[in-house]
Amino acid sequence: MAQTPVLIVLAGGASSRMWPIREKSLLRFSTEPLLVSQLRRYQALGFEEAVVVANPENVNDIIGLTAQIRPMTVRVVVQAEPKGMGDALLQAAPALPNRPNTSIYVTQVHDVVDDQLHSDMLKAFQADAEASYIAGYEREDYFPGGYLIVSPSGRITGIIEKPGPDNKPSNLVSIVAHIHNDATRLMDALRAEYAKAITTDDHYERAMDRLMKDHPFRVVPYRGAWNALKYPWNVLDVMNYYLSKIQGQHVSESAYIAKTATLVGDVYIGERAKVFPGAAVVGPAYIGADTIVGNNALVRSSMVLNHCEVGFSTEVARSYVADHCSMHACRVLDSVFSPGVNFSAGCTTANLRIDRGTVASLVKGQKVDSGRDKLGAIIGADAFIAVDVMTMPGVKIGTRAQIGPGTHVHRDVLNGQRVYVKQETVVVDETEN
Amino acid sequence: MAQTPVLIVLAGGASSRMWPIREKSLLRFSTEPLLVSQLRRYQALGFEEAVVVANPENVNDIIGLTAQIRPMTVRVVVQAEPKGMGDALLQAAPALPNRPNTSIYVTQVHDVVDDQLHSDMLKAFQADAEASYIAGYEREDYFPGGYLIVSPSGRITGIIEKPGPDNKPSNLVSIVAHIHNDATRLMDALRAEYAKAITTDDHYERAMDRLMKDHPFRVVPYRGAWNALKYPWNVLDVMNYYLSKIQGQHVSESAYIAKTATLVGDVYIGERAKVFPGAAVVGPAYIGADTIVGNNALVRSSMVLNHCEVGFSTEVARSYVADHCSMHACRVLDSVFSPGVNFSAGCTTANLRIDRGTVASLVKGQKVDSGRDKLGAIIGADAFIAVDVMTMPGVKIGTRAQIGPGTHVHRDVLNGQRVYVKQETVVVDETEN
Amino acid sequence: MAQTPVLIVLAGGASSRMWPIREKSLLRFSTEPLLVSQLRRYQALGFEEAVVVANPENVNDIIGLTAQIRPMTVRVVVQAEPKGMGDALLQAAPALPNRPNTSIYVTQVHDVVDDQLHSDMLKAFQADAEASYIAGYEREDYFPGGYLIVSPSGRITGIIEKPGPDNKPSNLVSIVAHIHNDATRLMDALRAEYAKAITTDDHYERAMDRLMKDHPFRVVPYRGAWNALKYPWNVLDVMNYYLSKIQGQHVSESAYIAKTATLVGDVYIGERAKVFPGAAVVGPAYIGADTIVGNNALVRSSMVLNHCEVGFSTEVARSYVADHCSMHACRVLDSVFSPGVNFSAGCTTANLRIDRGTVASLVKGQKVDSGRDKLGAIIGADAFIAVDVMTMPGVKIGTRAQIGPGTHVHRDVLNGQRVYVKQETVVVDETEN
């Protein structure tokens, strides 16, 4: 049986499209950051060695996190500049074991899929280690990604980016879950591409194209879940994936559940969490350690991480709320809150367009359709939202922004901006009546 | 014993004063439309034949509805134009049975009274079929309607319209609940009036005036409930009448009532309805089929018909809510919602004037005092009310209207209008601080 | 043993700094007005005779109240004009018993302290009736009050007003809890000061200064609670003091507590009060007679006096609410409501500055730091606050003021003023779309 490939986890990509959400690798979808959670899953599947490609910003955190993973051997390398996936792999090369015919399994930290995909990839490789493998996500409808061109014999002859709905060469979309049976050969091909004077940063794709001519690449089809953290609202997709893994009711012994509180369905209640009288947690739902669900509050289909206060009469529905957020008598709907957000009494994240169309959001100046019927707000770390603020569907609010009382937030608010409304009032003295 | 009169139900009157509420006959105050409910009550009292006078808009619906009534024989005729009550009765004439001395009982679908009135009318007629009868609503205070002039012998000698508080000829106000012991004689008298060149449309009243000279008309006094659908807020009066008929708690077997939910007093819970944890339904109250009363919501002294969502923490008090309405974390107070209204989070129907006076509303351009200390909003079918809207007391919102987030609705909004508010905000960048 | 001093309670001081709160003596912090509560405590400590100094506005109320105190002998005198504490004491002089060597204990109605202070004062005086005594509040940090200058032998040689943090002569701040062992001598000294042509109104202090030269004044140190009603937010401090005296749960027999309602901690529920389903009262908390805590409402760390309505889903937290207030689906946080306030649905008293600094408030035109991290609104009697109003931290609203719907209250509103907002809306007809 072929040796298990060395896992390469790409975790150094820029997150600018995720603004105001920071650092995908470190996002927690239960007790552990995504990167740790992913590595543990790989380990359980039999991977023994991994190389994580970090960037200068997250490398220290990543080193700290990967130190926890045992017994897997995890090395961390840094990609100094965002020069594409080929460059990332070249940074990983020196960290690979010095064995002949080392095979590698290239994955991205922010692709969240079922274990089935990875085990099918491993099985295919172990059955025939002479080939390389690419996961092909089967879907009928068109998706603007890379499509696999597959010969009748099952060999992949090329990948075509965004062919358009009428020119799909197959129903197989490429996921970055690639087994290369000879890392050295791949690295050589990559170096050759970087030596060329081509300015596009698709070196990895070009290298694969060349390799496919001489070496067999085979498809491993996949029909399970695939959630990628590309846009900030994808946090909700990944959250839902993790929520779907909660089975039954787990209530920590140190948690307090009031007699008139209600837990429904699949629910996780963390250490020292408190669910107060009249409150309800409706699964699938995750309540983190030291979080309080106040009197008559409702949390449903959501994650509220640690040290949060879900205050009196607050509703958190289909939302992701990170650590140390404070909410009070408000409505958090289909939204993503970074750590430390204060969302005051009377606030609402409006989540539905009047015309009931899908909600769009600006990403790096471009309007992007989220494809979601319901989408609330995406709020950055330590933002302070004063009383009676409403945010329009799809709006984003930056880190440390401050929104004054009664403001209707129709547009994105940048990091650190203060927005407030000046209301004109009329004052009449009694004597004038 | 005299034969039971043929019932004539006038259901063809225009509903323009009811805007934005449509078609009084079809309004449902429990499981059945008002017309059906009224016909069933007449049938239970012994009426065997009825003629319903429809208008061109509602005739098809009415034919459909009356087909359900068995074993009563119901014929439907159409009054092509709104030419008054006399004309309506003339349209009914050909549908009357071809019997000598046919007597008729003239009523209006939108007058909701106790059975007592009808049974007293029948009893009086059966005791002496030589006379005709008019119901006289006894009340001490002045009411701007038609007052009966009654001779010492108990014979009605005339009806005087709005005599003014100082000129009341009696304490008996005429209700349209009239038994004419000879339909043919009435129809002849009506035709004579229409042959005249008088332009006012009080032909029926004039015909009665003439008949009273030669034929005995007697009063049947009545002191029970009388609720007429004249203005849209009268829907609340008729609702209260129907609510008062709920006795005890009726919970459908297919309904779900959470353990921590509360039902208080006289309450009807329809098929497959759900009352979620912490919610309360406080009687008298009617919850229709497939309607959800969400976590910690409160419905009291209200009707919420079928397929509605009373969302988390919503309060519906003293209100009528038709099918397929969606409400969420809002306050619906003393209001009437047509089918399909969306009332979003944070919305309130203000129901109390600061000066605590009675609430007025515009009807066909005229300010009409509703006489109510508390009155919220009247909202037409499929209107969309976005988050944090407040409506001022007595405001009306038309069919398919759209009210943008945060709007204060001070004036009526016409059918299909969009109203929104543009808030001026100030944006300050951190660096400017 | 020396005779117990005659108690002098100063209750005639002006309350203008307390605006819009009126008449400190009459504020109720449980079932009885502050003055009555204070007199009962003195009586329990052994005082048998008291003189209350009223002003022309409150004298009638005070006469009515003091009539209830038995068996203590209470005389009421009036200070016609606010001419200082010395003048107040001179008004009391004729009401003192005609005994040689009458001693007096001078206190203020609005200083709320532990019984310990008074019993320590009495003990000291009874141990040595040859001296006079002044309570000295021990505190390490600087407080802008009068500091006692104490000789090594323990004799007070002077009082210095606001010496500044670097010039404190001791850690002992003077509280107005003074035993003068010879009232006649004090009154003579006061008259001498009023005979002088000095325009400042510190006659009492000057008289004490002179007396200290020839007669021993001793300090009685005190480290317990001291809450003075100086600014309106001090009502919350005094409330907290009284709340801390509630031990366990006292529920009147005539009160109704719904099965799904929750009482937590030290809670007092008055006669005929009702706590509805899903509501919670979290101690320390006081619910007065005939007050309703509606469905799913929450009252915590608050006093809600008699005949109030805490409506559906309302939160009252750390607040003082006087009689006959009406609240509905709103948030009353860190606030003081005078009797008869109407606080409508959707209203919030914002209580936290965005910069998390302490909240300031205007007092007689001057900005005063309340020293509180959280402070909501102070609202005068019979003010009407319409739906969806938010008040900014520290704002005050005058008696009978009216605040229109949706108003953001950023500035104090005077007695009887009406404030409203005119929102500009855009109306689009369907046909224009």
Coordinates of C-alpha atoms in Angstrom, one line a residue, chain A:
Chain A
M1 CA 0.0 0.0 0.0
A2 CA 1.3 3.4 -0.9
Q3 CA 2.4 5.7 1.9
T4 CA -0.2 8.2 3.0
P5 CA 0.5 11.5 1.3
V6 CA 1.9 14.5 3.2
L7 CA -0.9 16.9 3.8
I8 CA -0.4 20.5 2.6
V9 CA -2.9 22.9 4.1
L10 CA -2.9 26.3 2.4
A11 CA -3.8 28.9 5.1
G12 CA -1.9 31.9 3.8
G13 CA -4.3 33.3 1.4
A14 CA -5.5 36.9 1.7
S15 CA -8.8 37.4 3.4
S16 CA -9.7 40.8 1.9
R17 CA -12.9 39.5 0.4
M18 CA -13.9 38.4 3.8
W19 CA -13.8 41.9 5.3
P20 CA -14.7 42.7 8.1
I21 CA -14.1 39.1 9.1
R22 CA -10.5 38.5 9.8
E23 CA -8.3 35.4 9.4
K24 CA -10.3 32.5 8.2
S25 CA -8.0 29.9 9.8
L26 CA -8.7 31.2 13.2
L27 CA -12.4 31.4 13.1
R28 CA -14.0 29.1 15.7
F29 CA -17.0 27.0 14.8
S30 CA -17.2 25.2 18.1
T31 CA -14.4 24.9 20.7
E32 CA -11.5 25.0 18.2
P33 CA -10.3 27.3 15.4
L34 CA -11.1 26.1 11.9
L35 CA -7.5 25.1 11.2
V36 CA -7.2 22.9 14.3
S37 CA -10.6 21.3 13.6
Q38 CA -9.5 20.6 10.0
L39 CA -6.1 19.1 11.1
R40 CA -7.8 16.9 13.6
R41 CA -10.1 15.5 11.0
Y42 CA -7.2 14.8 8.7
Q43 CA -5.4 13.1 11.5
A44 CA -8.4 10.9 12.2
L45 CA -8.4 9.8 8.6
G46 CA -4.8 8.6 8.9
F47 CA -2.6 11.6 7.8
E48 CA 0.6 11.6 9.8
E49 CA 2.5 14.6 8.4
A50 CA 1.3 18.0 7.5
V51 CA 2.7 21.3 6.3
V52 CA 0.7 24.4 6.8
V53 CA 1.4 27.4 4.7
A54 CA 0.8 30.6 6.7
N55 CA 1.2 34.3 5.9
P56 CA 3.2 36.8 7.9
E57 CA 0.1 38.0 9.8
N58 CA -1.2 34.7 10.9
V59 CA 2.0 32.7 11.3
N60 CA 2.5 33.2 15.0
D61 CA -1.1 32.2 15.8
I62 CA -0.8 29.2 13.5
I63 CA 2.4 28.0 15.1
G64 CA 0.7 28.3 18.5
L65 CA -2.3 26.3 17.3
T66 CA -0.6 23.6 15.5
A67 CA 1.6 22.9 18.5
Q68 CA -1.6 21.4 20.0
I69 CA -2.0 18.7 17.3
R70 CA -0.6 15.4 18.4
P71 CA 0.7 12.9 17.3
M72 CA 0.6 14.4 13.8
T73 CA 3.8 16.1 12.7
V74 CA 2.9 19.6 11.6
R75 CA 5.4 22.0 10.1
V76 CA 4.5 25.7 9.4
V77 CA 6.0 27.7 6.6
V78 CA 5.4 31.3 5.6
Q79 CA 4.5 32.6 2.2
A80 CA 5.9 36.1 2.5
E81 CA 3.7 37.7 -0.3
P82 CA 0.4 36.6 -1.8
K83 CA 2.0 35.4 -5.1
G84 CA -0.5 32.6 -5.8
M85 CA -1.0 29.0 -5.0
G86 CA 2.1 27.8 -6.9
D87 CA 4.3 30.0 -4.8
A88 CA 2.6 28.8 -1.6
L89 CA 3.5 25.2 -2.6
L90 CA 7.1 26.1 -3.4
Q91 CA 7.3 27.6 0.2
A92 CA 6.1 24.2 1.5
A93 CA 8.6 22.2 -0.5
P94 CA 11.6 22.5 1.9
A95 CA 9.4 21.3 4.7
L96 CA 8.5 18.1 2.9
P97 CA 10.3 14.9 4.1
N98 CA 13.4 14.0 2.2
R99 CA 12.0 10.7 0.9
P100 CA 11.9 9.6 -2.7
N101 CA 8.5 9.8 -4.4
T102 CA 6.9 11.8 -1.6
S103 CA 3.2 12.3 -2.5
I104 CA 1.3 15.3 -1.3
Y105 CA -2.4 16.1 -0.7
V106 CA -3.0 19.8 -1.4
T107 CA -6.0 21.3 0.4
Q108 CA -7.2 24.7 1.6
V109 CA -8.1 25.5 5.2
H110 CA -11.2 27.3 4.2
D111 CA -12.8 24.4 2.1
V112 CA -15.1 22.6 4.5
V113 CA -16.2 19.3 3.1
D114 CA -17.3 15.9 4.4
D115 CA -14.7 13.3 5.5
Q116 CA -16.0 11.2 2.6
L117 CA -14.1 13.3 0.1
H118 CA -10.8 12.9 1.8
S119 CA -11.3 9.2 2.4
D120 CA -12.3 8.6 -1.2
M121 CA -9.2 10.5 -2.4
L122 CA -7.0 8.4 -0.1
K123 CA -8.7 5.2 -1.3
A124 CA -8.2 6.0 -4.9
F125 CA -4.6 6.8 -4.4
Q126 CA -3.9 3.7 -2.4
A127 CA -5.5 1.6 -5.1
D128 CA -3.3 3.1 -7.8
A129 CA -0.4 5.3 -6.6
E130 CA 0.8 5.7 -10.2
A131 CA -1.7 8.4 -10.8
S132 CA -2.5 11.9 -9.4
Y133 CA -6.0 12.7 -8.3
I134 CA -8.3 15.7 -8.3
A135 CA -11.6 15.9 -6.5
G136 CA -14.6 16.7 -8.8
Y137 CA -17.6 18.2 -7.3
E138 CA -20.6 16.9 -9.2
R139 CA -23.4 19.4 -9.7
E140 CA -26.0 19.8 -12.4
D141 CA -26.4 23.6 -12.3
Y142 CA -23.7 25.9 -13.4
F143 CA -21.1 27.2 -11.0
P144 CA -18.5 29.8 -11.9
G145 CA -15.5 27.7 -11.1
G146 CA -13.0 25.4 -12.8
Y147 CA -14.5 22.5 -14.7
L148 CA -12.7 19.2 -15.3
I149 CA -12.3 18.0 -18.8
V150 CA -12.3 14.2 -18.6
S151 CA -11.6 11.7 -21.4
P152 CA -13.7 8.6 -21.9
S153 CA -11.1 6.6 -20.1
G154 CA -11.5 8.7 -16.9
R155 CA -8.3 10.7 -17.3
I156 CA -8.4 14.4 -16.7
T157 CA -7.0 16.2 -19.7
G158 CA -7.5 19.8 -18.6
I159 CA -9.3 22.2 -16.4
I160 CA -11.3 25.1 -17.9
E161 CA -12.1 28.1 -15.7
K162 CA -15.6 29.5 -15.8
P163 CA -16.6 28.0 -19.2
G164 CA -20.1 29.5 -19.0
P165 CA -23.3 27.5 -18.5
D166 CA -23.5 26.4 -22.1
N167 CA -19.9 25.2 -22.5
K168 CA -19.5 23.0 -19.5
P169 CA -17.2 20.1 -20.5
S170 CA -18.6 18.0 -17.6
N171 CA -20.6 18.2 -14.4
L172 CA -17.4 18.1 -12.4
V173 CA -16.1 21.3 -10.7
S174 CA -12.6 21.2 -9.4
I175 CA -12.2 21.4 -5.6
V176 CA -8.7 22.1 -4.2
A177 CA -8.3 18.6 -3.0
H178 CA -5.4 17.3 -5.1
I179 CA -3.1 14.4 -4.6
H180 CA 0.1 14.7 -6.5
N181 CA 1.9 11.3 -6.4
D182 CA 5.3 12.9 -6.9
A183 CA 5.9 16.2 -5.1
T184 CA 9.3 16.7 -6.7
R185 CA 7.9 16.6 -10.1
L186 CA 5.2 19.1 -9.2
M187 CA 7.7 21.5 -7.7
D188 CA 9.9 21.3 -10.7
A189 CA 7.0 22.1 -12.9
L190 CA 6.1 25.0 -10.7
R191 CA 9.6 26.4 -10.8
A192 CA 9.5 26.2 -14.5
E193 CA 6.4 28.3 -14.6
Y194 CA 7.7 30.9 -12.3
A195 CA 10.8 31.2 -14.5
K196 CA 8.6 32.3 -17.4
A197 CA 7.7 35.9 -18.1
I198 CA 4.0 35.4 -17.8
T199 CA 2.3 37.9 -15.6
T200 CA -0.9 36.1 -14.6
D201 CA -0.6 34.3 -11.3
D202 CA -2.1 30.9 -12.4
H203 CA 1.3 29.2 -12.2
Y204 CA -0.2 26.2 -10.4
E205 CA -2.9 25.7 -13.0
R206 CA -0.4 26.0 -15.8
A207 CA 2.0 23.5 -14.2
M208 CA -0.9 21.0 -13.8
D209 CA -1.8 21.5 -17.4
R210 CA 1.7 20.6 -18.5
L211 CA 1.9 17.6 -16.1
M212 CA -1.5 16.2 -17.3
K213 CA 0.1 15.7 -20.8
D214 CA 2.6 13.2 -19.5
H215 CA 1.2 11.8 -16.3
P216 CA -2.2 10.4 -15.5
F217 CA -4.6 12.6 -13.4
R218 CA -7.8 10.9 -12.4
V219 CA -11.0 12.4 -11.0
V220 CA -12.5 11.4 -7.6
P221 CA -16.1 12.4 -7.8
Y222 CA -17.8 13.9 -4.8
R223 CA -21.4 14.8 -4.1
G224 CA -21.3 15.8 -0.4
A225 CA -21.2 19.2 1.3
W226 CA -18.8 21.8 0.1
N227 CA -18.6 25.1 2.0
A228 CA -15.9 27.5 1.2
L229 CA -15.1 30.7 3.1
K230 CA -14.9 33.1 0.2
Y231 CA -17.3 35.9 1.3
P232 CA -18.1 36.8 4.8
W233 CA -21.6 35.4 4.6
N234 CA -20.0 32.0 3.9
V235 CA -19.3 31.9 7.7
L236 CA -23.0 31.1 8.0
D237 CA -22.6 28.2 5.6
V238 CA -19.7 26.7 7.4
M239 CA -21.5 27.3 10.7
N240 CA -24.5 25.4 9.4
Y241 CA -22.1 22.5 8.5
Y242 CA -20.7 22.4 12.0
L243 CA -24.1 22.8 13.6
S244 CA -25.3 19.8 11.6
K245 CA -22.7 17.7 13.4
I246 CA -24.3 18.3 16.8
Q247 CA -26.3 15.2 17.7
G248 CA -28.7 15.3 20.6
Q249 CA -28.4 17.6 23.6
H250 CA -25.0 18.1 25.2
V251 CA -25.3 20.2 28.4
S252 CA -22.1 20.8 30.3
E253 CA -22.4 19.8 34.0
S254 CA -21.3 23.3 35.0
A255 CA -24.1 24.9 32.9
Y256 CA -27.3 26.3 34.4
I257 CA -30.6 25.7 32.6
A258 CA -33.5 27.4 34.3
K259 CA -36.6 25.3 35.0
T260 CA -38.7 27.4 32.6
A261 CA -36.1 27.5 29.9
T262 CA -36.5 25.3 26.9
L263 CA -33.9 23.3 24.9
V264 CA -35.3 21.9 21.6
G265 CA -33.5 19.6 19.2
D266 CA -29.7 19.3 18.8
V267 CA -28.1 21.7 21.2
Y268 CA -24.7 22.1 22.7
I269 CA -24.4 24.1 25.9
G270 CA -20.9 24.9 27.0
E271 CA -19.2 25.1 30.4
R272 CA -20.7 27.5 32.9
A273 CA -23.2 28.8 30.3
K274 CA -26.5 30.0 31.7
V275 CA -29.9 29.8 30.1
F276 CA -32.2 32.0 32.1
P277 CA -36.0 31.6 32.8
G278 CA -38.2 31.7 29.8
A279 CA -35.3 31.5 27.4
A280 CA -35.2 29.0 24.6
V281 CA -32.3 27.4 22.6
V282 CA -33.7 25.8 19.5
G283 CA -31.4 23.4 17.7
P284 CA -29.3 23.1 15.9
A285 CA -27.5 25.5 18.2
Y286 CA -24.2 26.0 20.0
I287 CA -23.9 28.0 23.1
G288 CA -20.3 28.6 24.2
A289 CA -18.6 28.6 27.6
D290 CA -19.6 31.4 30.0
T291 CA -22.2 32.7 27.7
I292 CA -25.5 33.9 29.1
V293 CA -28.8 33.5 27.4
G294 CA -30.9 36.0 29.3
N295 CA -34.5 35.9 30.4
N296 CA -37.0 35.2 27.6
A297 CA -34.3 35.3 24.9
L298 CA -34.3 33.0 21.9
V299 CA -31.3 31.4 20.1
R300 CA -32.1 29.2 17.2
S301 CA -30.0 27.7 14.4
S302 CA -27.1 29.7 15.6
M303 CA -23.7 29.6 17.2
V304 CA -23.0 32.0 20.1
L305 CA -19.4 31.4 21.2
N306 CA -17.8 32.1 24.6
H307 CA -18.4 34.9 27.1
C308 CA -21.3 36.4 25.2
E309 CA -24.4 38.0 26.7
V310 CA -27.6 37.3 24.8
G311 CA -29.7 39.8 26.9
F312 CA -33.3 39.9 27.9
S313 CA -35.8 39.3 25.1
T314 CA -33.0 39.1 22.4
E315 CA -33.4 36.9 19.4
V316 CA -30.4 35.4 17.6
A317 CA -31.6 33.4 14.6
R318 CA -29.4 31.7 11.9
S319 CA -26.4 33.8 13.0
Y320 CA -22.8 33.4 14.0
V321 CA -21.8 35.4 17.1
A322 CA -18.1 35.3 18.2
D323 CA -16.7 35.7 21.7
H324 CA -17.4 38.6 24.0
C325 CA -20.4 40.0 22.1
S326 CA -23.0 41.8 24.1
M327 CA -26.6 41.9 22.8
H328 CA -29.6 43.3 24.6
A329 CA -33.3 43.3 23.7
C330 CA -32.4 43.2 20.0
R331 CA -32.8 41.0 16.9
V332 CA -29.7 39.4 15.3
L333 CA -31.0 37.7 12.2
D334 CA -28.9 35.9 9.5
S335 CA -25.8 37.8 10.7
V336 CA -22.2 37.4 11.5
F337 CA -20.7 39.2 14.5
S338 CA -16.9 39.3 15.1
P339 CA -15.6 39.2 18.7
G340 CA -16.6 42.1 21.0
V341 CA -19.5 43.5 19.1
N342 CA -22.0 45.5 21.2
F343 CA -25.4 45.4 19.8
S344 CA -27.8 47.5 21.9
A345 CA -31.4 47.5 22.8
G346 CA -33.9 47.9 20.0
C347 CA -31.5 47.1 17.2
T348 CA -32.4 44.9 14.3
T349 CA -30.4 43.4 11.4
A350 CA -33.1 43.6 8.7
N351 CA -32.7 40.4 6.7
L352 CA -35.3 40.5 3.9
R353 CA -35.6 42.7 0.9
I354 CA -39.0 44.3 0.4
D355 CA -39.0 42.8 -3.2
R356 CA -38.0 39.5 -1.7
G357 CA -35.0 39.2 -4.0
T358 CA -31.7 37.7 -3.0
V359 CA -29.5 40.1 -1.0
A360 CA -26.4 41.7 -2.6
S361 CA -23.4 43.1 -0.8
L362 CA -20.3 45.1 -1.8
V363 CA -17.0 43.2 -1.9
K364 CA -14.0 45.3 -2.7
G365 CA -16.2 47.8 -4.4
Q366 CA -18.1 45.3 -6.5
K367 CA -21.7 44.3 -5.9
V368 CA -21.8 40.6 -5.2
D369 CA -25.1 38.6 -5.0
S370 CA -25.0 36.5 -1.9
G371 CA -27.5 34.2 -3.3
R372 CA -29.3 34.3 0.0
D373 CA -33.0 35.2 0.4
K374 CA -32.2 36.3 3.9
L375 CA -29.0 38.0 5.0
G376 CA -28.5 40.5 7.9
A377 CA -25.3 42.3 8.7
I378 CA -21.7 41.4 8.9
I379 CA -20.0 43.2 11.8
G380 CA -16.3 43.6 12.6
A381 CA -14.6 43.2 15.9
D382 CA -15.3 45.6 18.8
A383 CA -17.9 47.6 16.8
F384 CA -20.3 49.5 19.0
I385 CA -23.9 49.7 17.8
A386 CA -26.0 52.1 19.9
V387 CA -29.7 51.7 20.6
D388 CA -32.4 51.4 18.0
V389 CA -30.0 51.0 15.0
M390 CA -31.2 49.0 12.1
T391 CA -28.9 47.6 9.5
M392 CA -30.1 46.9 6.0
P393 CA -29.8 43.5 4.4
G394 CA -26.2 42.6 3.5
V395 CA -24.6 45.7 5.1
K396 CA -21.1 45.3 6.6
I397 CA -19.7 47.3 9.5
G398 CA -15.9 47.6 10.1
T399 CA -13.8 46.8 13.1
R400 CA -14.2 49.3 16.0
A401 CA -16.8 51.3 14.0
Q402 CA -19.4 53.2 16.1
I403 CA -23.0 53.6 15.0
G404 CA -25.0 56.2 16.8
P405 CA -28.5 55.7 18.2
G406 CA -31.4 55.4 15.8
T407 CA -29.2 55.2 12.7
H408 CA -30.4 53.3 9.6
V409 CA -27.3 51.7 8.2
H410 CA -27.8 51.5 4.4
R411 CA -24.2 51.4 3.3
D412 CA -21.0 49.7 4.5
V413 CA -19.2 51.4 7.4
L414 CA -15.4 51.3 7.3
N415 CA -13.1 50.2 10.1
G416 CA -13.1 52.8 12.8
Q417 CA -15.7 55.1 11.3
R418 CA -18.3 56.8 13.4
V419 CA -21.8 57.2 11.9
Y420 CA -24.6 59.1 13.5
V421 CA -27.8 60.8 12.6
K422 CA -28.9 64.2 13.6
Q423 CA -32.6 64.4 14.0
E424 CA -34.4 67.7 13.7
T425 CA -36.8 68.1 16.5
V426 CA -39.5 70.8 17.2
V427 CA -39.8 72.0 20.8
V428 CA -43.1 73.7 21.8
D429 CA -43.5 75.3 25.2
E430 CA -46.8 74.8 27.0
T431 CA -47.4 78.5 27.1
E432 CA -47.5 78.7 23.3
N433 CA -50.3 76.2 23.2

